[in-house]
mmCIF file of C-alpha atoms and ligand atoms in Angstrom:
data_model
loop_
_atom_site.group_PDB
_atom_site.id
_atom_site.type_symbol
_atom_site.label_atom_id
_atom_site.label_comp_id
_atom_site.label_asym_id
_atom_site.label_seq_id
_atom_site.Cartn_x
_atom_site.Cartn_y
_atom_site.Cartn_z
ATOM 1 C CA MET A 1 0.000 0.000 0.000
ATOM 2 C CA GLU A 2 3.005 2.300 0.182
ATOM 3 C CA HIS A 3 2.296 3.638 -3.302
ATOM 4 C CA LEU A 4 -0.457 5.693 -1.621
ATOM 5 C CA VAL A 5 2.100 7.821 0.265
ATOM 6 C CA ARG A 6 2.951 11.236 -1.217
ATOM 7 C CA SER A 7 6.332 11.293 -2.949
ATOM 8 C CA CYS A 8 7.634 14.087 -0.684
ATOM 9 C CA TYR A 9 7.373 11.687 2.297
ATOM 10 C CA LYS A 10 8.850 8.599 0.628
ATOM 11 C CA GLN A 11 12.329 9.621 1.781
ATOM 12 C CA GLY A 12 14.124 12.303 3.815
ATOM 13 C CA GLY A 13 12.355 13.802 6.826
ATOM 14 C CA TYR A 14 13.588 15.442 10.004
ATOM 15 C CA VAL A 15 16.751 13.935 11.512
ATOM 16 C CA PHE A 16 16.570 13.710 15.311
ATOM 17 C CA ALA A 17 19.530 13.910 17.675
ATOM 18 C CA LYS A 18 20.733 10.756 19.397
ATOM 19 C CA LYS A 19 18.820 10.041 22.621
ATOM 20 C CA ALA A 20 20.351 9.265 26.003
ATOM 21 C CA ALA A 21 18.131 6.182 26.110
ATOM 22 C CA ASN A 22 19.879 4.841 22.977
ATOM 23 C CA LEU A 23 23.183 4.599 24.819
ATOM 24 C CA ALA A 24 24.491 1.471 26.452
ATOM 25 C CA GLY A 25 25.086 1.578 30.216
ATOM 26 C CA ASP A 26 23.222 3.530 32.841
ATOM 27 C CA GLY A 27 25.815 6.154 33.810
ATOM 28 C CA ARG A 28 25.179 9.899 33.700
ATOM 29 C CA VAL A 29 25.020 11.174 30.148
ATOM 30 C CA ALA A 30 25.949 14.705 29.077
ATOM 31 C CA ARG A 31 23.034 15.689 26.823
ATOM 32 C CA LEU A 32 24.453 18.318 24.506
ATOM 33 C CA ALA A 33 22.753 17.387 21.238
ATOM 34 C CA SER A 34 19.436 19.252 21.206
ATOM 35 C CA ASN A 35 20.082 22.827 22.411
ATOM 36 C CA GLU A 36 17.874 22.448 25.475
ATOM 37 C CA ASN A 37 18.102 24.422 28.696
ATOM 38 C CA PRO A 38 19.475 21.828 31.167
ATOM 39 C CA GLU A 39 17.562 23.413 34.071
ATOM 40 C CA ALA A 40 14.020 22.248 34.916
ATOM 41 C CA PRO A 41 11.228 24.696 34.016
ATOM 42 C CA SER A 42 10.602 27.675 36.278
ATOM 43 C CA PRO A 43 8.597 26.741 39.412
ATOM 44 C CA ALA A 44 6.057 29.352 38.277
ATOM 45 C CA ALA A 45 5.600 27.504 34.979
ATOM 46 C CA ILE A 46 5.248 24.144 36.718
ATOM 47 C CA ALA A 47 2.641 25.507 39.132
ATOM 48 C CA ALA A 48 0.660 27.109 36.299
ATOM 49 C CA ALA A 49 0.711 23.865 34.303
ATOM 50 C CA GLN A 50 -0.509 21.888 37.313
ATOM 51 C CA GLU A 51 -3.341 24.312 37.851
ATOM 52 C CA ALA A 52 -4.293 24.319 34.171
ATOM 53 C CA VAL A 53 -4.519 20.526 33.943
ATOM 54 C CA ARG A 54 -7.589 20.679 36.194
ATOM 55 C CA THR A 55 -9.546 22.256 33.341
ATOM 56 C CA ALA A 56 -8.349 19.817 30.696
ATOM 57 C CA ASN A 57 -11.871 18.415 30.281
ATOM 58 C CA ARG A 58 -12.639 21.618 28.341
ATOM 59 C CA TYR A 59 -11.286 22.633 24.934
ATOM 60 C CA PRO A 60 -8.610 25.329 25.099
ATOM 61 C CA ASP A 61 -9.301 28.985 24.443
ATOM 62 C CA GLU A 62 -8.920 29.219 20.649
ATOM 63 C CA ARG A 63 -7.449 32.725 20.984
ATOM 64 C CA VAL A 64 -4.830 31.488 23.511
ATOM 65 C CA ASP A 65 -5.591 34.659 25.394
ATOM 66 C CA VAL A 66 -3.616 33.795 28.538
ATOM 67 C CA LEU A 67 -0.426 33.513 26.520
ATOM 68 C CA VAL A 68 -1.031 36.305 24.040
ATOM 69 C CA SER A 69 -1.803 38.697 26.929
ATOM 70 C CA ALA A 70 1.382 37.623 28.704
ATOM 71 C CA LEU A 71 3.392 38.187 25.507
ATOM 72 C CA ARG A 72 1.854 41.661 25.121
ATOM 73 C CA ALA A 73 2.660 42.477 28.750
ATOM 74 C CA TYR A 74 6.245 41.342 28.202
ATOM 75 C CA TYR A 75 7.046 42.779 24.760
ATOM 76 C CA GLY A 76 4.481 45.494 24.164
ATOM 77 C CA ASN A 77 1.655 45.907 21.760
ATOM 78 C CA TYR A 78 2.640 43.584 18.917
ATOM 79 C CA HIS A 79 0.496 41.099 17.005
ATOM 80 C CA PHE A 80 1.211 37.496 17.940
ATOM 81 C CA VAL A 81 0.373 34.045 16.650
ATOM 82 C CA THR A 82 1.149 30.808 18.479
ATOM 83 C CA GLY A 83 1.821 27.208 17.546
ATOM 84 C CA VAL A 84 2.880 23.748 18.639
ATOM 85 C CA GLY A 85 6.519 24.715 18.960
ATOM 86 C CA MET A 86 8.023 27.086 16.466
ATOM 87 C CA ASP A 87 7.820 24.051 14.188
ATOM 88 C CA GLY A 88 4.045 24.439 14.341
ATOM 89 C CA VAL A 89 4.304 28.153 13.594
ATOM 90 C CA ILE A 90 6.522 27.475 10.572
ATOM 91 C CA GLU A 91 4.130 24.867 9.246
ATOM 92 C CA THR A 92 1.056 27.079 9.634
ATOM 93 C CA LEU A 93 2.770 30.137 8.190
ATOM 94 C CA ILE A 94 3.755 28.180 5.101
ATOM 95 C CA ARG A 95 0.233 26.774 4.824
ATOM 96 C CA THR A 96 -1.114 30.330 5.019
ATOM 97 C CA LEU A 97 1.053 31.751 2.252
ATOM 98 C CA VAL A 98 2.359 29.079 -0.080
ATOM 99 C CA ASP A 99 0.481 27.648 -3.065
ATOM 100 C CA PRO A 100 1.895 24.650 -4.940
ATOM 101 C CA GLY A 101 4.701 25.840 -7.209
ATOM 102 C CA ASP A 102 5.469 28.982 -5.188
ATOM 103 C CA LYS A 103 9.112 29.632 -4.482
ATOM 104 C CA VAL A 104 10.541 29.517 -0.948
ATOM 105 C CA ALA A 105 14.181 30.666 -0.669
ATOM 106 C CA VAL A 106 16.136 29.405 2.329
ATOM 107 C CA SER A 107 19.532 30.702 3.465
ATOM 108 C CA THR A 108 21.484 27.410 3.783
ATOM 109 C CA PRO A 109 23.007 25.443 5.598
ATOM 110 C CA THR A 110 20.340 25.769 8.247
ATOM 111 C CA PHE A 111 17.546 24.108 10.230
ATOM 112 C CA SER A 112 15.897 21.516 7.979
ATOM 113 C CA PHE A 113 12.236 21.878 8.873
ATOM 114 C CA TYR A 114 11.581 24.947 6.678
ATOM 115 C CA GLY A 115 12.344 22.894 3.569
ATOM 116 C CA ILE A 116 10.376 19.889 4.791
ATOM 117 C CA ALA A 117 7.279 21.985 5.559
ATOM 118 C CA ALA A 118 7.523 23.972 2.324
ATOM 119 C CA GLN A 119 7.938 20.873 0.183
ATOM 120 C CA ALA A 120 4.883 19.325 1.813
ATOM 121 C CA GLN A 121 2.964 22.366 0.603
ATOM 122 C CA GLY A 122 4.232 21.816 -2.949
ATOM 123 C CA ALA A 123 6.687 24.706 -2.851
ATOM 124 C CA ASN A 124 9.715 25.040 -5.048
ATOM 125 C CA VAL A 125 12.396 25.243 -2.335
ATOM 126 C CA ILE A 126 15.597 27.030 -3.323
ATOM 127 C CA ALA A 127 18.675 26.768 -1.107
ATOM 128 C CA VAL A 128 20.693 29.983 -1.165
ATOM 129 C CA ARG A 129 24.223 29.105 -0.088
ATOM 130 C CA ARG A 130 25.871 31.083 2.684
ATOM 131 C CA GLN A 131 29.450 32.343 2.192
ATOM 132 C CA PRO A 132 32.379 30.074 3.173
ATOM 133 C CA ASP A 133 32.439 31.746 6.633
ATOM 134 C CA PHE A 134 28.654 31.068 6.892
ATOM 135 C CA SER A 135 27.675 34.717 6.715
ATOM 136 C CA VAL A 136 24.562 35.296 4.633
ATOM 137 C CA ASP A 137 25.033 36.024 0.938
ATOM 138 C CA THR A 138 22.741 39.050 1.073
ATOM 139 C CA ALA A 139 22.900 39.807 -2.657
ATOM 140 C CA ALA A 140 22.097 36.207 -3.625
ATOM 141 C CA LEU A 141 19.246 36.013 -1.120
ATOM 142 C CA ILE A 142 17.748 39.225 -2.468
ATOM 143 C CA ARG A 143 18.145 37.993 -6.037
ATOM 144 C CA GLU A 144 16.258 34.791 -5.237
ATOM 145 C CA GLY A 145 13.850 36.711 -3.006
ATOM 146 C CA LYS A 146 12.566 38.892 -5.851
ATOM 147 C CA ASP A 147 10.063 36.245 -6.916
ATOM 148 C CA ALA A 148 9.874 34.104 -3.737
ATOM 149 C CA LYS A 149 6.733 33.928 -1.596
ATOM 150 C CA ILE A 150 8.863 33.498 1.516
ATOM 151 C CA VAL A 151 12.542 34.024 2.241
ATOM 152 C CA VAL A 152 13.776 32.165 5.323
ATOM 153 C CA LEU A 153 16.685 33.366 7.414
ATOM 154 C CA CYS A 154 17.726 31.916 10.765
ATOM 155 C CA THR A 155 19.701 34.190 13.109
ATOM 156 C CA PRO A 156 21.529 33.100 15.198
ATOM 157 C CA ASN A 157 21.713 30.310 12.657
ATOM 158 C CA ASN A 158 21.309 26.639 13.488
ATOM 159 C CA PRO A 159 23.764 24.872 13.254
ATOM 160 C CA THR A 160 26.503 27.418 12.447
ATOM 161 C CA GLY A 161 25.674 29.715 15.396
ATOM 162 C CA ASN A 162 26.525 33.006 13.703
ATOM 163 C CA LEU A 163 24.396 36.128 13.640
ATOM 164 C CA THR A 164 23.209 38.202 10.709
ATOM 165 C CA SER A 165 23.442 41.917 11.472
ATOM 166 C CA PHE A 166 20.364 44.078 11.976
ATOM 167 C CA GLU A 167 21.457 46.135 8.958
ATOM 168 C CA ASP A 168 21.756 43.101 6.684
ATOM 169 C CA VAL A 169 18.291 41.902 7.724
ATOM 170 C CA GLN A 170 16.945 45.349 6.896
ATOM 171 C CA THR A 171 18.648 45.299 3.487
ATOM 172 C CA ILE A 172 17.069 41.918 2.752
ATOM 173 C CA LEU A 173 13.627 43.134 3.848
ATOM 174 C CA GLU A 174 13.882 46.066 1.472
ATOM 175 C CA GLY A 175 15.214 44.012 -1.431
ATOM 176 C CA ILE A 176 12.710 41.150 -1.527
ATOM 177 C CA CYS A 177 9.127 41.188 -2.764
ATOM 178 C CA GLY A 178 7.530 38.548 -0.498
ATOM 179 C CA MET A 179 7.727 37.752 3.220
ATOM 180 C CA LEU A 180 10.843 37.328 5.307
ATOM 181 C CA PHE A 181 10.565 34.650 7.989
ATOM 182 C CA LEU A 182 13.245 35.460 10.540
ATOM 183 C CA ASP A 183 13.831 32.488 12.838
ATOM 184 C CA ASN A 184 14.882 33.852 16.216
ATOM 185 C CA ALA A 185 14.769 30.575 18.195
ATOM 186 C CA TYR A 186 18.115 31.463 19.806
ATOM 187 C CA VAL A 187 17.972 35.248 19.826
ATOM 188 C CA GLU A 188 17.818 35.548 23.641
ATOM 189 C CA PHE A 189 21.442 34.345 23.767
ATOM 190 C CA SER A 190 22.692 36.813 21.173
ATOM 191 C CA GLY A 191 22.381 40.273 22.689
ATOM 192 C CA THR A 192 20.738 41.380 19.410
ATOM 193 C CA ASP A 193 17.196 42.661 19.060
ATOM 194 C CA TYR A 194 15.482 42.600 15.675
ATOM 195 C CA LEU A 195 12.089 43.675 17.042
ATOM 196 C CA PRO A 196 12.352 47.332 15.960
ATOM 197 C CA LEU A 197 12.069 46.006 12.387
ATOM 198 C CA MET A 198 8.548 44.773 13.204
ATOM 199 C CA ARG A 199 7.363 48.380 13.513
ATOM 200 C CA LYS A 200 8.657 49.270 10.094
ATOM 201 C CA TYR A 201 8.054 46.330 7.757
ATOM 202 C CA GLU A 202 4.801 44.727 6.650
ATOM 203 C CA ASN A 203 6.621 41.721 5.172
ATOM 204 C CA LEU A 204 8.345 40.421 8.309
ATOM 205 C CA VAL A 205 7.483 37.526 10.622
ATOM 206 C CA ILE A 206 9.775 36.820 13.595
ATOM 207 C CA GLY A 207 9.511 33.300 15.019
ATOM 208 C CA ARG A 208 10.346 32.555 18.668
ATOM 209 C CA THR A 209 10.098 29.581 21.009
ATOM 210 C CA PHE A 210 9.731 28.588 24.659
ATOM 211 C CA SER A 211 11.837 25.469 24.005
ATOM 212 C CA LYS A 212 15.242 26.997 24.613
ATOM 213 C CA VAL A 213 15.717 29.815 27.106
ATOM 214 C CA HIS A 214 12.454 29.004 28.951
ATOM 215 C CA SER A 215 13.090 25.249 29.494
ATOM 216 C CA LEU A 216 9.744 24.192 27.989
ATOM 217 C CA ALA A 217 10.810 22.094 24.976
ATOM 218 C CA GLY A 218 8.595 19.210 26.074
ATOM 219 C CA LEU A 219 5.458 21.372 26.138
ATOM 220 C CA ARG A 220 5.892 22.371 22.463
ATOM 221 C CA ILE A 221 5.104 26.034 22.415
ATOM 222 C CA GLY A 222 6.197 28.595 19.872
ATOM 223 C CA TYR A 223 5.010 32.007 18.778
ATOM 224 C CA ALA A 224 5.671 34.677 16.221
ATOM 225 C CA PHE A 225 5.463 38.419 15.853
ATOM 226 C CA VAL A 226 3.396 39.026 12.728
ATOM 227 C CA PRO A 227 2.147 42.082 10.844
ATOM 228 C CA ALA A 228 -1.503 42.880 11.693
ATOM 229 C CA TRP A 229 -2.747 42.021 8.181
ATOM 230 C CA LEU A 230 -1.434 38.448 8.411
ATOM 231 C CA GLN A 231 -2.924 37.403 11.747
ATOM 232 C CA PRO A 232 -6.528 36.570 10.667
ATOM 233 C CA PHE A 233 -5.310 34.493 7.723
ATOM 234 C CA TYR A 234 -2.858 32.564 9.910
ATOM 235 C CA LEU A 235 -5.686 31.767 12.321
ATOM 236 C CA ARG A 236 -7.807 30.514 9.432
ATOM 237 C CA ALA A 237 -5.012 28.254 8.152
ATOM 238 C CA GLY A 238 -4.155 26.787 11.558
ATOM 239 C CA THR A 239 -5.774 23.711 13.052
ATOM 240 C CA PRO A 240 -8.547 24.597 15.552
ATOM 241 C CA PHE A 241 -7.324 24.726 19.180
ATOM 242 C CA THR A 242 -3.680 24.474 18.167
ATOM 243 C CA VAL A 243 -2.074 25.232 21.523
ATOM 244 C CA ASN A 244 -3.147 23.213 24.545
ATOM 245 C CA THR A 245 -4.275 24.763 27.825
ATOM 246 C CA ILE A 246 -1.385 23.434 29.880
ATOM 247 C CA SER A 247 1.360 24.620 27.541
ATOM 248 C CA ALA A 248 -0.225 28.054 27.214
ATOM 249 C CA ALA A 249 -0.481 28.500 31.000
ATOM 250 C CA ALA A 250 3.084 27.306 31.600
ATOM 251 C CA ALA A 251 4.513 29.558 28.900
ATOM 252 C CA ALA A 252 2.653 32.615 30.198
ATOM 253 C CA ALA A 253 4.009 31.959 33.697
ATOM 254 C CA ALA A 254 7.551 31.326 32.414
ATOM 255 C CA LEU A 255 7.637 34.898 31.101
ATOM 256 C CA THR A 256 7.276 36.179 34.656
ATOM 257 C CA ASP A 257 10.441 34.407 35.845
ATOM 258 C CA LYS A 258 13.182 36.496 34.328
ATOM 259 C CA ALA A 259 15.789 35.225 36.792
ATOM 260 C CA HIS A 260 15.298 31.668 35.500
ATOM 261 C CA ALA A 261 15.996 32.715 31.905
ATOM 262 C CA ASP A 262 18.874 34.994 32.889
ATOM 263 C CA ARG A 263 20.650 32.200 34.759
ATOM 264 C CA TYR A 264 20.940 30.104 31.631
ATOM 265 C CA ILE A 265 21.840 33.087 29.439
ATOM 266 C CA GLY A 266 24.733 33.800 31.845
ATOM 267 C CA GLN A 267 25.806 30.153 31.709
ATOM 268 C CA VAL A 268 25.765 30.230 27.902
ATOM 269 C CA VAL A 269 27.828 33.405 27.626
ATOM 270 C CA THR A 270 30.452 32.047 30.035
ATOM 271 C CA TRP A 271 30.781 28.636 28.408
ATOM 272 C CA ARG A 272 30.838 29.858 24.813
ATOM 273 C CA LYS A 273 34.086 31.644 25.730
ATOM 274 C CA GLN A 274 35.362 28.657 27.675
ATOM 275 C CA PHE A 275 34.807 26.281 24.752
ATOM 276 C CA SER A 276 36.823 28.576 22.482
ATOM 277 C CA ALA A 277 39.605 28.845 25.045
ATOM 278 C CA ASP A 278 39.843 25.168 26.024
ATOM 279 C CA LEU A 279 39.106 23.108 22.926
ATOM 280 C CA LYS A 280 41.914 21.965 20.662
ATOM 281 C CA TYR A 281 39.618 22.425 17.664
ATOM 282 C CA PRO A 282 38.316 25.621 16.024
ATOM 283 C CA VAL A 283 35.054 26.851 17.581
ATOM 284 C CA LEU A 284 32.952 29.020 15.286
ATOM 285 C CA PRO A 285 31.632 32.347 16.619
ATOM 286 C CA SER A 286 28.167 31.845 18.114
ATOM 287 C CA GLY A 287 25.293 33.981 19.369
ATOM 288 C CA ALA A 288 23.290 30.877 20.332
ATOM 289 C CA ASN A 289 23.231 28.355 23.195
ATOM 290 C CA PHE A 290 25.422 26.026 21.152
ATOM 291 C CA VAL A 291 28.627 26.184 19.185
ATOM 292 C CA MET A 292 29.695 24.490 15.989
ATOM 293 C CA VAL A 293 33.125 22.894 16.197
ATOM 294 C CA ASP A 294 35.363 21.937 13.271
ATOM 295 C CA VAL A 295 36.649 18.465 14.175
ATOM 296 C CA THR A 296 38.968 17.964 11.174
ATOM 297 C CA PRO A 297 40.723 15.503 10.648
ATOM 298 C CA PHE A 298 37.834 13.432 12.034
ATOM 299 C CA THR A 299 34.410 13.204 10.438
ATOM 300 C CA CYS A 300 31.392 14.392 12.393
ATOM 301 C CA ASP A 301 29.871 10.916 12.651
ATOM 302 C CA GLU A 302 33.123 9.451 13.918
ATOM 303 C CA VAL A 303 33.312 12.057 16.672
ATOM 304 C CA VAL A 304 29.651 11.700 17.620
ATOM 305 C CA GLU A 305 30.049 7.919 17.989
ATOM 306 C CA ARG A 306 33.250 8.145 19.990
ATOM 307 C CA LEU A 307 31.883 10.831 22.331
ATOM 308 C CA ALA A 308 28.681 8.849 22.819
ATOM 309 C CA ALA A 309 30.798 5.919 23.946
ATOM 310 C CA LYS A 310 32.169 8.264 26.630
ATOM 311 C CA GLY A 311 28.721 9.422 27.738
ATOM 312 C CA VAL A 312 28.609 12.696 25.792
ATOM 313 C CA LEU A 313 25.827 13.321 23.265
ATOM 314 C CA VAL A 314 26.502 15.955 20.613
ATOM 315 C CA ARG A 315 24.908 16.550 17.209
ATOM 316 C CA SER A 316 26.514 15.437 13.988
ATOM 317 C CA CYS A 317 26.063 18.118 11.324
ATOM 318 C CA ARG A 318 26.049 15.581 8.496
ATOM 319 C CA SER A 319 22.296 15.911 7.976
ATOM 320 C CA PHE A 320 22.528 19.679 7.366
ATOM 321 C CA THR A 321 22.482 20.136 3.601
ATOM 322 C CA GLY A 322 25.416 22.093 2.265
ATOM 323 C CA LEU A 323 27.772 21.522 5.186
ATOM 324 C CA ALA A 324 31.059 19.593 4.963
ATOM 325 C CA ASP A 325 31.204 16.422 7.063
ATOM 326 C CA HIS A 326 33.648 17.627 9.728
ATOM 327 C CA TYR A 327 31.436 19.742 11.986
ATOM 328 C CA ILE A 328 29.654 18.911 15.231
ATOM 329 C CA ARG A 329 27.138 21.078 17.097
ATOM 330 C CA VAL A 330 27.400 21.168 20.867
ATOM 331 C CA SER A 331 24.847 22.707 23.233
ATOM 332 C CA ILE A 332 25.854 24.558 26.394
ATOM 333 C CA GLY A 333 24.744 22.350 29.266
ATOM 334 C CA GLU A 334 25.486 22.185 32.962
ATOM 335 C CA ASP A 335 29.074 22.712 34.127
ATOM 336 C CA TRP A 336 29.850 18.995 34.463
ATOM 337 C CA GLU A 337 28.455 18.269 31.007
ATOM 338 C CA ASN A 338 30.518 21.011 29.378
ATOM 339 C CA GLU A 339 33.637 19.950 31.286
ATOM 340 C CA ARG A 340 33.237 16.334 30.268
ATOM 341 C CA PHE A 341 32.729 17.325 26.643
ATOM 342 C CA ILE A 342 35.919 19.415 26.585
ATOM 343 C CA LYS A 343 37.911 16.647 28.245
ATOM 344 C CA GLU A 344 36.650 13.883 25.968
ATOM 345 C CA LEU A 345 36.888 15.816 22.702
ATOM 346 C CA ASN A 346 40.407 16.927 23.473
ATOM 347 C CA ALA A 347 41.329 13.321 24.332
ATOM 348 C CA LEU A 348 40.257 11.867 20.966
HETATM 349 N N1 LIG B 401 13.990 26.911 14.657
HETATM 350 C C1 LIG B 401 15.228 26.520 14.954
HETATM 351 C C2 LIG B 401 16.376 27.227 14.338
HETATM 352 C C3 LIG B 401 15.443 25.451 15.830
HETATM 353 O O1 LIG B 401 16.690 25.045 16.080
HETATM 354 C C4 LIG B 401 14.325 24.807 16.407
HETATM 355 C C5 LIG B 401 14.470 23.666 17.380
HETATM 356 N N2 LIG B 401 15.347 22.721 17.109
HETATM 357 C C6 LIG B 401 13.054 25.259 16.055
HETATM 358 C C7 LIG B 401 12.919 26.314 15.182
HETATM 359 C C8 LIG B 401 11.824 24.611 16.560
HETATM 360 O O2 LIG B 401 11.676 24.845 17.878
HETATM 361 P P1 LIG B 401 10.400 24.351 18.693
HETATM 362 O O3 LIG B 401 10.918 23.442 19.739
HETATM 363 O O4 LIG B 401 9.795 25.599 19.228
HETATM 364 O O5 LIG B 401 9.497 23.658 17.716
#
């Protein structure tokens, strides 16, 4: 019966990081493969989730008012949409805008899900190569963006870690004819703020997530700043009751615990420097809660396997289209995890 499956799903798909449960032995494992905050969620978020579960017999509020109000209180009077992780936001945004055959231009190498979601919508996905140092090829992106429905740019970029400047993002916004989707999953770690662009451009969507800085990856909650005109169409394209009551309550409460987020941001800033200082291998500049490391003369898969055998999980970059096979991506974890990673990588 497999002939019934759509051709875009016959191969490929999202590549997941190795899981601690896949490793032999029952020792402590340093989990540095998925860019998670190693700290448990804020007690405020846990309490709000526990309270919200009592009302789980009812459907959620379709406007997700508890979360949207919290986002407005935190950021100001922007227009927001929400989704099941930023993955959900990406999928719904593409469903809202892309007809079969439309062009979607993606600054590459980068996070794979944009291409997967766009292809599922019948888009013509064009990878626009970054420069050898992984900075964005602004001119090429604008060239491809002239007739693209959506241009996708991730900053800080996954997996390379580098930032695109505010000015370059502005140049791209002015040069393209369709929408720019700016993926800011890691922006809290970067010290850069692209939000002023929201006030000026009608063709900008900024995606954000509670999975990283707010320790809520397991609750799957993402959101985006959107121009006012787009919001009603996004809501029409989304599945009814997209975000569940418990996730929405936890996310709203997480925004009130700034100290929780700041602790991890401080940890990230400290350890990014430490990785550069202590590793025997080149560490690429990063504005995210991970770094990409050039492990030449090894291949990425070789290093991932050998570190896993030592109880350290990191991400092979092999699955990122357009990247040579000698890079690994390593999240900033707890002190002992980072220390073990440095020790074991240097010992290879
Ligand atoms: N964008 C980027 C760049 C990411 O790295 C991720 C998570 N891996 C996402 C979006 C999706 O995040 P979420 O957990 O909110 O779906």
